[in-house]
Amino acid sequence: MANYRRNFVFGGSYFFTVNLAERRLRFLVDRVEVLREAFRYVRRRHPFDIEAIVVLPDHLHAIWTLPENDSDYALRWRLIKSAFSRSLVKGERISPSRAAKGERGIWQRRYWENTLRDEDDFARHTDYIHYNPVKHGYVRRVRDWHHSSFRRMVRLGVYPPDWAGDAADITSGFGER
């Protein structure tokens, strides 16, 4: 078994990619309200800030900032995944190893995490998150994808109001604002 090493920084900001076990499924957008409730449930008990997020049919990307005295994002992801999975009717394909452990087969076991180093790293990952629906061909413009924090970022002044969020905007100054 691989020895995964995670970087835990108290009060850190992290970029995450979390995938469904079966990438052909659309659970995340089909049940987006259930996913939102799972996030709310966990955030009430274990606070963290969602700086940016995009939810696609089979995976999501997010940037979180944890409280100053906390570095336990693993607990939060475990609780979010569990709360979401419990809301779904059983029936998904489950591997023998998962069945032996009493696990569901909704999520990939692992997720990808990257500790953000500085403001430029933060900005690049934020742009990546918001551009992801365009990259995957779901929409032509970032602003047309409804399951992301893009509109909130425009309201907060992170992106200019006239920013279309299309390929020309991204390639002309990826990470620049």
Short mmCIF file of N, CA and C in Angstrom, two decimals:
data_model
loop_
_atom_site.label_atom_id
_atom_site.label_comp_id
_atom_site.label_asym_id
_atom_site.label_seq_id
_atom_site.Cartn_x
_atom_site.Cartn_y
_atom_site.Cartn_z
N MET A 1 0.85 -1.18 0.00
CA MET A 1 0.00 0.00 0.00
C MET A 1 0.89 1.24 0.00
N ALA A 2 0.47 2.24 -0.75
CA ALA A 2 1.24 3.48 -0.83
C ALA A 2 1.23 4.22 0.50
N ASN A 3 2.30 4.92 0.77
CA ASN A 3 2.40 5.72 1.99
C ASN A 3 2.14 7.18 1.60
N TYR A 4 0.89 7.62 1.77
CA TYR A 4 0.53 8.98 1.41
C TYR A 4 0.98 9.94 2.49
N ARG A 5 1.58 11.03 2.06
CA ARG A 5 2.01 12.06 2.99
C ARG A 5 1.18 13.31 2.73
N ARG A 6 0.58 13.80 3.77
CA ARG A 6 -0.23 15.00 3.67
C ARG A 6 0.46 16.11 4.44
N ASN A 7 0.24 17.31 3.97
CA ASN A 7 0.81 18.49 4.62
C ASN A 7 -0.29 19.16 5.44
N PHE A 8 -0.11 19.21 6.74
CA PHE A 8 -1.10 19.81 7.63
C PHE A 8 -0.53 21.11 8.20
N VAL A 9 -1.18 22.22 7.87
CA VAL A 9 -0.75 23.53 8.32
C VAL A 9 -1.90 24.17 9.10
N PHE A 10 -1.66 24.51 10.35
CA PHE A 10 -2.69 25.16 11.15
C PHE A 10 -3.10 26.46 10.47
N GLY A 11 -4.41 26.63 10.26
CA GLY A 11 -4.92 27.85 9.62
C GLY A 11 -4.57 27.95 8.15
N GLY A 12 -4.15 26.85 7.53
CA GLY A 12 -3.72 26.87 6.13
C GLY A 12 -4.86 26.94 5.15
N SER A 13 -4.50 27.29 3.92
CA SER A 13 -5.43 27.25 2.79
C SER A 13 -5.01 26.10 1.89
N TYR A 14 -5.99 25.33 1.45
CA TYR A 14 -5.73 24.11 0.69
C TYR A 14 -6.62 24.06 -0.54
N PHE A 15 -6.06 23.52 -1.61
CA PHE A 15 -6.82 23.21 -2.83
C PHE A 15 -7.08 21.71 -2.81
N PHE A 16 -8.34 21.33 -3.10
CA PHE A 16 -8.73 19.92 -3.11
C PHE A 16 -9.39 19.53 -4.42
N THR A 17 -9.16 18.28 -4.80
CA THR A 17 -9.94 17.63 -5.85
C THR A 17 -10.48 16.35 -5.24
N VAL A 18 -11.80 16.18 -5.31
CA VAL A 18 -12.47 15.02 -4.73
C VAL A 18 -13.35 14.41 -5.83
N ASN A 19 -13.21 13.10 -6.05
CA ASN A 19 -13.89 12.42 -7.16
C ASN A 19 -14.87 11.36 -6.68
N LEU A 20 -15.90 11.15 -7.49
CA LEU A 20 -16.75 9.99 -7.30
C LEU A 20 -15.97 8.74 -7.71
N ALA A 21 -16.33 7.60 -7.16
CA ALA A 21 -15.66 6.35 -7.50
C ALA A 21 -15.91 5.99 -8.96
N GLU A 22 -17.14 6.20 -9.42
CA GLU A 22 -17.47 5.93 -10.81
C GLU A 22 -17.66 7.26 -11.52
N ARG A 23 -16.70 7.60 -12.36
CA ARG A 23 -16.68 8.92 -12.98
C ARG A 23 -17.81 9.13 -13.99
N ARG A 24 -18.54 8.11 -14.35
CA ARG A 24 -19.64 8.26 -15.31
C ARG A 24 -20.92 8.76 -14.64
N LEU A 25 -20.96 8.73 -13.32
CA LEU A 25 -22.16 9.13 -12.59
C LEU A 25 -22.25 10.65 -12.47
N ARG A 26 -23.45 11.14 -12.18
CA ARG A 26 -23.70 12.59 -12.08
C ARG A 26 -24.25 12.97 -10.71
N PHE A 27 -23.93 12.17 -9.69
CA PHE A 27 -24.50 12.39 -8.36
C PHE A 27 -24.30 13.80 -7.84
N LEU A 28 -23.14 14.38 -8.10
CA LEU A 28 -22.83 15.65 -7.44
C LEU A 28 -23.72 16.80 -7.91
N VAL A 29 -24.01 16.87 -9.20
CA VAL A 29 -24.91 17.93 -9.66
C VAL A 29 -26.37 17.51 -9.55
N ASP A 30 -26.65 16.22 -9.71
CA ASP A 30 -28.02 15.75 -9.57
C ASP A 30 -28.52 15.88 -8.12
N ARG A 31 -27.62 15.79 -7.18
CA ARG A 31 -27.95 15.87 -5.75
C ARG A 31 -27.19 17.02 -5.08
N VAL A 32 -27.04 18.12 -5.78
CA VAL A 32 -26.22 19.23 -5.29
C VAL A 32 -26.76 19.80 -3.98
N GLU A 33 -28.07 19.80 -3.78
CA GLU A 33 -28.62 20.32 -2.53
C GLU A 33 -28.24 19.43 -1.35
N VAL A 34 -28.20 18.14 -1.58
CA VAL A 34 -27.77 17.20 -0.54
C VAL A 34 -26.29 17.43 -0.22
N LEU A 35 -25.49 17.66 -1.26
CA LEU A 35 -24.07 17.96 -1.05
C LEU A 35 -23.91 19.26 -0.26
N ARG A 36 -24.68 20.28 -0.61
CA ARG A 36 -24.62 21.55 0.14
C ARG A 36 -24.97 21.34 1.60
N GLU A 37 -25.99 20.53 1.85
CA GLU A 37 -26.38 20.27 3.23
C GLU A 37 -25.29 19.52 3.98
N ALA A 38 -24.60 18.61 3.31
CA ALA A 38 -23.48 17.90 3.95
C ALA A 38 -22.39 18.90 4.33
N PHE A 39 -22.09 19.84 3.46
CA PHE A 39 -21.10 20.88 3.77
C PHE A 39 -21.57 21.72 4.96
N ARG A 40 -22.83 22.16 4.94
CA ARG A 40 -23.36 22.98 6.04
C ARG A 40 -23.28 22.24 7.37
N TYR A 41 -23.68 20.98 7.35
CA TYR A 41 -23.65 20.14 8.55
C TYR A 41 -22.25 20.08 9.15
N VAL A 42 -21.26 19.82 8.32
CA VAL A 42 -19.88 19.71 8.80
C VAL A 42 -19.34 21.07 9.23
N ARG A 43 -19.63 22.11 8.48
CA ARG A 43 -19.12 23.44 8.83
C ARG A 43 -19.68 23.94 10.16
N ARG A 44 -20.90 23.55 10.52
CA ARG A 44 -21.45 23.94 11.82
C ARG A 44 -20.66 23.29 12.95
N ARG A 45 -20.19 22.10 12.75
CA ARG A 45 -19.48 21.36 13.80
C ARG A 45 -17.97 21.56 13.77
N HIS A 46 -17.45 21.77 12.57
CA HIS A 46 -16.00 21.92 12.38
C HIS A 46 -15.79 23.06 11.37
N PRO A 47 -15.82 24.29 11.83
CA PRO A 47 -15.79 25.44 10.91
C PRO A 47 -14.57 25.46 9.98
N PHE A 48 -14.81 26.00 8.81
CA PHE A 48 -13.78 26.30 7.82
C PHE A 48 -14.41 27.23 6.80
N ASP A 49 -13.57 27.98 6.10
CA ASP A 49 -14.04 28.87 5.05
C ASP A 49 -13.88 28.20 3.70
N ILE A 50 -14.94 28.26 2.90
CA ILE A 50 -14.86 27.82 1.51
C ILE A 50 -14.54 29.07 0.70
N GLU A 51 -13.31 29.17 0.26
CA GLU A 51 -12.86 30.35 -0.49
C GLU A 51 -13.34 30.31 -1.93
N ALA A 52 -13.30 29.11 -2.54
CA ALA A 52 -13.75 28.92 -3.93
C ALA A 52 -14.15 27.46 -4.06
N ILE A 53 -15.13 27.21 -4.95
CA ILE A 53 -15.59 25.84 -5.16
C ILE A 53 -16.25 25.72 -6.53
N VAL A 54 -16.12 24.56 -7.13
CA VAL A 54 -16.90 24.20 -8.30
C VAL A 54 -17.31 22.74 -8.13
N VAL A 55 -18.59 22.49 -8.42
CA VAL A 55 -19.12 21.13 -8.35
C VAL A 55 -19.47 20.71 -9.76
N LEU A 56 -18.84 19.66 -10.23
CA LEU A 56 -19.11 19.08 -11.54
C LEU A 56 -19.84 17.76 -11.33
N PRO A 57 -20.34 17.14 -12.39
CA PRO A 57 -21.12 15.92 -12.19
C PRO A 57 -20.41 14.82 -11.39
N ASP A 58 -19.12 14.64 -11.61
CA ASP A 58 -18.40 13.51 -11.03
C ASP A 58 -17.23 13.87 -10.13
N HIS A 59 -16.95 15.15 -9.98
CA HIS A 59 -15.88 15.57 -9.08
C HIS A 59 -16.09 17.03 -8.69
N LEU A 60 -15.34 17.45 -7.70
CA LEU A 60 -15.38 18.85 -7.30
C LEU A 60 -13.98 19.33 -6.96
N HIS A 61 -13.80 20.62 -7.06
CA HIS A 61 -12.57 21.29 -6.65
C HIS A 61 -12.96 22.36 -5.64
N ALA A 62 -12.12 22.55 -4.64
CA ALA A 62 -12.43 23.56 -3.63
C ALA A 62 -11.14 24.10 -3.03
N ILE A 63 -11.22 25.33 -2.56
CA ILE A 63 -10.18 25.91 -1.72
C ILE A 63 -10.82 26.19 -0.37
N TRP A 64 -10.19 25.64 0.66
CA TRP A 64 -10.63 25.87 2.03
C TRP A 64 -9.54 26.58 2.80
N THR A 65 -9.94 27.40 3.75
CA THR A 65 -9.03 27.92 4.76
C THR A 65 -9.55 27.46 6.11
N LEU A 66 -8.66 26.84 6.87
CA LEU A 66 -9.03 26.31 8.19
C LEU A 66 -8.77 27.34 9.28
N PRO A 67 -9.41 27.18 10.43
CA PRO A 67 -9.16 28.09 11.55
C PRO A 67 -7.69 28.04 11.99
N GLU A 68 -7.24 29.09 12.62
CA GLU A 68 -5.83 29.23 13.03
C GLU A 68 -5.31 28.07 13.86
N ASN A 69 -6.17 27.47 14.67
CA ASN A 69 -5.73 26.41 15.57
C ASN A 69 -6.06 25.01 15.06
N ASP A 70 -6.29 24.88 13.76
CA ASP A 70 -6.80 23.63 13.22
C ASP A 70 -6.13 23.30 11.89
N SER A 71 -5.86 22.01 11.69
CA SER A 71 -5.30 21.55 10.41
C SER A 71 -5.99 20.27 9.93
N ASP A 72 -7.10 19.91 10.53
CA ASP A 72 -7.71 18.61 10.26
C ASP A 72 -8.75 18.66 9.14
N TYR A 73 -8.29 18.86 7.91
CA TYR A 73 -9.21 18.82 6.78
C TYR A 73 -9.65 17.39 6.48
N ALA A 74 -8.84 16.40 6.85
CA ALA A 74 -9.20 14.99 6.60
C ALA A 74 -10.50 14.62 7.32
N LEU A 75 -10.65 15.06 8.57
CA LEU A 75 -11.88 14.81 9.31
C LEU A 75 -13.06 15.42 8.58
N ARG A 76 -12.92 16.64 8.11
CA ARG A 76 -14.01 17.33 7.44
C ARG A 76 -14.42 16.60 6.17
N TRP A 77 -13.45 16.19 5.36
CA TRP A 77 -13.79 15.46 4.13
C TRP A 77 -14.46 14.13 4.45
N ARG A 78 -13.97 13.43 5.45
CA ARG A 78 -14.59 12.16 5.83
C ARG A 78 -16.06 12.37 6.21
N LEU A 79 -16.33 13.41 6.99
CA LEU A 79 -17.70 13.69 7.41
C LEU A 79 -18.59 14.14 6.25
N ILE A 80 -18.07 14.96 5.36
CA ILE A 80 -18.85 15.42 4.20
C ILE A 80 -19.19 14.23 3.30
N LYS A 81 -18.18 13.42 2.99
CA LYS A 81 -18.41 12.25 2.13
C LYS A 81 -19.43 11.31 2.77
N SER A 82 -19.29 11.08 4.05
CA SER A 82 -20.19 10.18 4.77
C SER A 82 -21.62 10.71 4.78
N ALA A 83 -21.81 12.00 5.09
CA ALA A 83 -23.14 12.59 5.13
C ALA A 83 -23.80 12.53 3.76
N PHE A 84 -23.06 12.82 2.72
CA PHE A 84 -23.60 12.77 1.36
C PHE A 84 -23.98 11.33 1.00
N SER A 85 -23.10 10.39 1.28
CA SER A 85 -23.35 8.98 0.92
C SER A 85 -24.56 8.43 1.63
N ARG A 86 -24.73 8.77 2.90
CA ARG A 86 -25.89 8.27 3.66
C ARG A 86 -27.21 8.74 3.05
N SER A 87 -27.19 9.84 2.32
CA SER A 87 -28.42 10.37 1.75
C SER A 87 -28.83 9.64 0.47
N LEU A 88 -27.95 8.86 -0.10
CA LEU A 88 -28.23 8.17 -1.35
C LEU A 88 -28.72 6.75 -1.10
N VAL A 89 -29.64 6.32 -1.91
CA VAL A 89 -30.14 4.96 -1.83
C VAL A 89 -29.01 4.01 -2.20
N LYS A 90 -28.87 2.95 -1.43
CA LYS A 90 -27.82 1.97 -1.71
C LYS A 90 -28.13 1.28 -3.03
N GLY A 91 -27.09 0.85 -3.70
CA GLY A 91 -27.28 0.16 -4.97
C GLY A 91 -26.09 0.33 -5.89
N GLU A 92 -25.12 1.14 -5.47
CA GLU A 92 -23.93 1.32 -6.29
C GLU A 92 -23.07 0.06 -6.26
N ARG A 93 -22.22 -0.07 -7.25
CA ARG A 93 -21.29 -1.19 -7.30
C ARG A 93 -20.26 -1.01 -6.19
N ILE A 94 -20.04 -2.09 -5.43
CA ILE A 94 -19.09 -2.03 -4.32
C ILE A 94 -18.07 -3.14 -4.51
N SER A 95 -16.80 -2.76 -4.46
CA SER A 95 -15.72 -3.75 -4.61
C SER A 95 -15.69 -4.67 -3.39
N PRO A 96 -15.13 -5.85 -3.55
CA PRO A 96 -15.02 -6.76 -2.40
C PRO A 96 -14.27 -6.15 -1.21
N SER A 97 -13.23 -5.38 -1.48
CA SER A 97 -12.47 -4.78 -0.37
C SER A 97 -13.32 -3.75 0.38
N ARG A 98 -14.13 -2.98 -0.33
CA ARG A 98 -15.02 -2.02 0.33
C ARG A 98 -16.12 -2.75 1.10
N ALA A 99 -16.67 -3.78 0.49
CA ALA A 99 -17.72 -4.54 1.16
C ALA A 99 -17.21 -5.15 2.46
N ALA A 100 -15.98 -5.64 2.45
CA ALA A 100 -15.40 -6.25 3.65
C ALA A 100 -15.25 -5.23 4.77
N LYS A 101 -15.08 -3.97 4.42
CA LYS A 101 -14.92 -2.90 5.42
C LYS A 101 -16.23 -2.18 5.72
N GLY A 102 -17.31 -2.62 5.08
CA GLY A 102 -18.60 -1.98 5.30
C GLY A 102 -18.70 -0.61 4.67
N GLU A 103 -17.91 -0.34 3.63
CA GLU A 103 -17.90 0.97 2.97
C GLU A 103 -18.88 1.01 1.82
N ARG A 104 -19.32 2.21 1.50
CA ARG A 104 -20.11 2.45 0.29
C ARG A 104 -19.15 2.62 -0.87
N GLY A 105 -19.70 2.66 -2.07
CA GLY A 105 -18.87 2.83 -3.26
C GLY A 105 -19.11 4.13 -3.98
N ILE A 106 -19.47 5.18 -3.25
CA ILE A 106 -19.81 6.47 -3.86
C ILE A 106 -18.55 7.26 -4.25
N TRP A 107 -17.64 7.43 -3.32
CA TRP A 107 -16.48 8.29 -3.49
C TRP A 107 -15.21 7.48 -3.72
N GLN A 108 -14.26 8.07 -4.44
CA GLN A 108 -12.91 7.50 -4.43
C GLN A 108 -12.40 7.62 -3.00
N ARG A 109 -11.63 6.66 -2.57
CA ARG A 109 -11.14 6.68 -1.20
C ARG A 109 -10.23 7.87 -0.94
N ARG A 110 -9.40 8.17 -1.86
CA ARG A 110 -8.43 9.25 -1.68
C ARG A 110 -8.94 10.53 -2.32
N TYR A 111 -8.28 11.61 -2.02
CA TYR A 111 -8.54 12.89 -2.68
C TYR A 111 -7.20 13.57 -2.86
N TRP A 112 -7.18 14.57 -3.72
CA TRP A 112 -5.94 15.28 -3.99
C TRP A 112 -5.97 16.58 -3.20
N GLU A 113 -4.88 16.88 -2.51
CA GLU A 113 -4.78 18.08 -1.67
C GLU A 113 -3.47 18.78 -1.98
N ASN A 114 -3.53 20.09 -2.02
CA ASN A 114 -2.33 20.89 -2.24
C ASN A 114 -2.39 22.09 -1.30
N THR A 115 -1.36 22.26 -0.49
CA THR A 115 -1.29 23.43 0.38
C THR A 115 -0.91 24.64 -0.46
N LEU A 116 -1.69 25.69 -0.37
CA LEU A 116 -1.42 26.89 -1.15
C LEU A 116 -0.32 27.71 -0.48
N ARG A 117 0.65 28.13 -1.28
CA ARG A 117 1.87 28.75 -0.76
C ARG A 117 1.75 30.26 -0.56
N ASP A 118 1.07 30.93 -1.46
CA ASP A 118 1.04 32.40 -1.42
C ASP A 118 -0.16 32.90 -2.22
N GLU A 119 -0.29 34.21 -2.33
CA GLU A 119 -1.44 34.80 -3.02
C GLU A 119 -1.49 34.43 -4.50
N ASP A 120 -0.33 34.36 -5.17
CA ASP A 120 -0.33 33.97 -6.58
C ASP A 120 -0.81 32.53 -6.75
N ASP A 121 -0.35 31.64 -5.89
CA ASP A 121 -0.78 30.25 -5.92
C ASP A 121 -2.29 30.17 -5.68
N PHE A 122 -2.76 30.93 -4.73
CA PHE A 122 -4.19 31.00 -4.40
C PHE A 122 -4.98 31.47 -5.63
N ALA A 123 -4.52 32.54 -6.29
CA ALA A 123 -5.22 33.10 -7.46
C ALA A 123 -5.23 32.10 -8.62
N ARG A 124 -4.11 31.44 -8.87
CA ARG A 124 -4.06 30.45 -9.96
C ARG A 124 -5.05 29.31 -9.72
N HIS A 125 -5.09 28.82 -8.49
CA HIS A 125 -6.00 27.72 -8.18
C HIS A 125 -7.47 28.18 -8.23
N THR A 126 -7.74 29.41 -7.81
CA THR A 126 -9.09 29.95 -7.89
C THR A 126 -9.54 30.03 -9.35
N ASP A 127 -8.67 30.54 -10.22
CA ASP A 127 -9.00 30.60 -11.65
C ASP A 127 -9.22 29.20 -12.21
N TYR A 128 -8.37 28.25 -11.83
CA TYR A 128 -8.51 26.87 -12.30
C TYR A 128 -9.88 26.30 -11.89
N ILE A 129 -10.25 26.53 -10.65
CA ILE A 129 -11.55 26.05 -10.16
C ILE A 129 -12.68 26.59 -11.02
N HIS A 130 -12.69 27.89 -11.25
CA HIS A 130 -13.80 28.50 -11.97
C HIS A 130 -13.79 28.18 -13.45
N TYR A 131 -12.64 27.91 -14.02
CA TYR A 131 -12.55 27.58 -15.45
C TYR A 131 -12.86 26.11 -15.72
N ASN A 132 -12.85 25.27 -14.71
CA ASN A 132 -12.99 23.83 -14.89
C ASN A 132 -14.23 23.40 -15.68
N PRO A 133 -15.41 23.99 -15.48
CA PRO A 133 -16.57 23.58 -16.29
C PRO A 133 -16.37 23.87 -17.78
N VAL A 134 -15.64 24.93 -18.12
CA VAL A 134 -15.32 25.23 -19.51
C VAL A 134 -14.33 24.18 -20.03
N LYS A 135 -13.32 23.90 -19.26
CA LYS A 135 -12.31 22.90 -19.63
C LYS A 135 -12.94 21.56 -19.97
N HIS A 136 -13.94 21.16 -19.18
CA HIS A 136 -14.60 19.87 -19.39
C HIS A 136 -15.74 19.93 -20.41
N GLY A 137 -15.99 21.10 -20.99
CA GLY A 137 -16.99 21.23 -22.05
C GLY A 137 -18.43 21.33 -21.59
N TYR A 138 -18.67 21.61 -20.32
CA TYR A 138 -20.04 21.75 -19.82
C TYR A 138 -20.66 23.09 -20.22
N VAL A 139 -19.84 24.13 -20.31
CA VAL A 139 -20.30 25.47 -20.70
C VAL A 139 -19.21 26.14 -21.53
N ARG A 140 -19.58 27.23 -22.20
CA ARG A 140 -18.58 27.99 -22.97
C ARG A 140 -17.96 29.11 -22.16
N ARG A 141 -18.70 29.59 -21.15
CA ARG A 141 -18.20 30.70 -20.32
C ARG A 141 -18.32 30.31 -18.85
N VAL A 142 -17.36 30.72 -18.06
CA VAL A 142 -17.34 30.42 -16.63
C VAL A 142 -18.64 30.85 -15.96
N ARG A 143 -19.12 32.02 -16.28
CA ARG A 143 -20.31 32.55 -15.62
C ARG A 143 -21.57 31.74 -15.90
N ASP A 144 -21.54 30.84 -16.88
CA ASP A 144 -22.71 30.04 -17.21
C ASP A 144 -22.85 28.77 -16.38
N TRP A 145 -21.85 28.44 -15.58
CA TRP A 145 -21.93 27.24 -14.73
C TRP A 145 -22.46 27.66 -13.37
N HIS A 146 -23.56 27.08 -12.94
CA HIS A 146 -24.24 27.53 -11.73
C HIS A 146 -23.72 26.89 -10.45
N HIS A 147 -22.95 25.84 -10.55
CA HIS A 147 -22.49 25.14 -9.36
C HIS A 147 -21.06 25.54 -9.01
N SER A 148 -20.85 26.83 -8.87
CA SER A 148 -19.52 27.31 -8.50
C SER A 148 -19.64 28.61 -7.71
N SER A 149 -18.53 29.02 -7.18
CA SER A 149 -18.47 30.25 -6.40
C SER A 149 -18.15 31.47 -7.26
N PHE A 150 -18.14 31.31 -8.57
CA PHE A 150 -17.74 32.41 -9.46
C PHE A 150 -18.58 33.67 -9.25
N ARG A 151 -19.88 33.54 -9.24
CA ARG A 151 -20.74 34.73 -9.10
C ARG A 151 -20.51 35.44 -7.76
N ARG A 152 -20.29 34.66 -6.71
CA ARG A 152 -19.98 35.26 -5.40
C ARG A 152 -18.67 36.04 -5.50
N MET A 153 -17.69 35.50 -6.22
CA MET A 153 -16.39 36.17 -6.36
C MET A 153 -16.53 37.48 -7.15
N VAL A 154 -17.44 37.50 -8.12
CA VAL A 154 -17.70 38.74 -8.85
C VAL A 154 -18.32 39.76 -7.90
N ARG A 155 -19.31 39.34 -7.10
CA ARG A 155 -19.95 40.25 -6.14
C ARG A 155 -18.94 40.79 -5.12
N LEU A 156 -17.96 39.97 -4.75
CA LEU A 156 -16.94 40.39 -3.78
C LEU A 156 -15.84 41.24 -4.41
N GLY A 157 -15.87 41.38 -5.74
CA GLY A 157 -14.87 42.19 -6.42
C GLY A 157 -13.58 41.46 -6.76
N VAL A 158 -13.55 40.15 -6.59
CA VAL A 158 -12.36 39.37 -6.94
C VAL A 158 -12.19 39.35 -8.45
N TYR A 159 -13.30 39.17 -9.16
CA TYR A 159 -13.31 39.25 -10.62
C TYR A 159 -14.09 40.51 -10.99
N PRO A 160 -13.67 41.20 -12.04
CA PRO A 160 -14.41 42.39 -12.47
C PRO A 160 -15.80 42.00 -12.99
N PRO A 161 -16.79 42.89 -12.86
CA PRO A 161 -18.16 42.57 -13.27
C PRO A 161 -18.28 42.18 -14.74
N ASP A 162 -17.42 42.70 -15.59
CA ASP A 162 -17.51 42.40 -17.02
C ASP A 162 -16.65 41.21 -17.43
N TRP A 163 -16.06 40.53 -16.46
CA TRP A 163 -15.21 39.39 -16.78
C TRP A 163 -16.07 38.25 -17.28
N ALA A 164 -15.87 37.85 -18.52
CA ALA A 164 -16.70 36.82 -19.14
C ALA A 164 -16.33 35.43 -18.65
N GLY A 165 -15.07 35.26 -18.28
CA GLY A 165 -14.65 33.94 -17.84
C GLY A 165 -14.63 32.94 -18.97
N ASP A 166 -14.23 33.39 -20.15
CA ASP A 166 -14.10 32.44 -21.25
C ASP A 166 -12.63 32.16 -21.51
N ALA A 167 -12.34 31.36 -22.50
CA ALA A 167 -10.96 30.94 -22.76
C ALA A 167 -10.05 32.14 -23.02
N ALA A 168 -10.54 33.16 -23.70
CA ALA A 168 -9.71 34.33 -23.99
C ALA A 168 -9.29 35.03 -22.71
N ASP A 169 -10.20 35.13 -21.74
CA ASP A 169 -9.87 35.76 -20.47
C ASP A 169 -8.81 34.96 -19.71
N ILE A 170 -8.96 33.67 -19.70
CA ILE A 170 -8.04 32.82 -18.95
C ILE A 170 -6.66 32.82 -19.60
N THR A 171 -6.60 32.62 -20.92
CA THR A 171 -5.30 32.51 -21.57
C THR A 171 -4.59 33.84 -21.70
N SER A 172 -5.33 34.95 -21.62
CA SER A 172 -4.67 36.24 -21.74
C SER A 172 -4.01 36.67 -20.44
N GLY A 173 -4.34 36.05 -19.34
CA GLY A 173 -3.71 36.45 -18.08
C GLY A 173 -4.05 35.51 -16.97
N PHE A 174 -3.86 34.24 -17.18
CA PHE A 174 -4.23 33.23 -16.19
C PHE A 174 -3.58 33.58 -14.84
N GLY A 175 -4.42 33.71 -13.85
CA GLY A 175 -3.91 34.03 -12.51
C GLY A 175 -3.76 35.50 -12.24
N GLU A 176 -3.91 36.35 -13.26
CA GLU A 176 -3.75 37.79 -13.05
C GLU A 176 -5.12 38.43 -12.85
N ARG A 177 -5.15 39.44 -12.01
CA ARG A 177 -6.40 40.17 -11.80
C ARG A 177 -6.10 41.64 -11.73
#
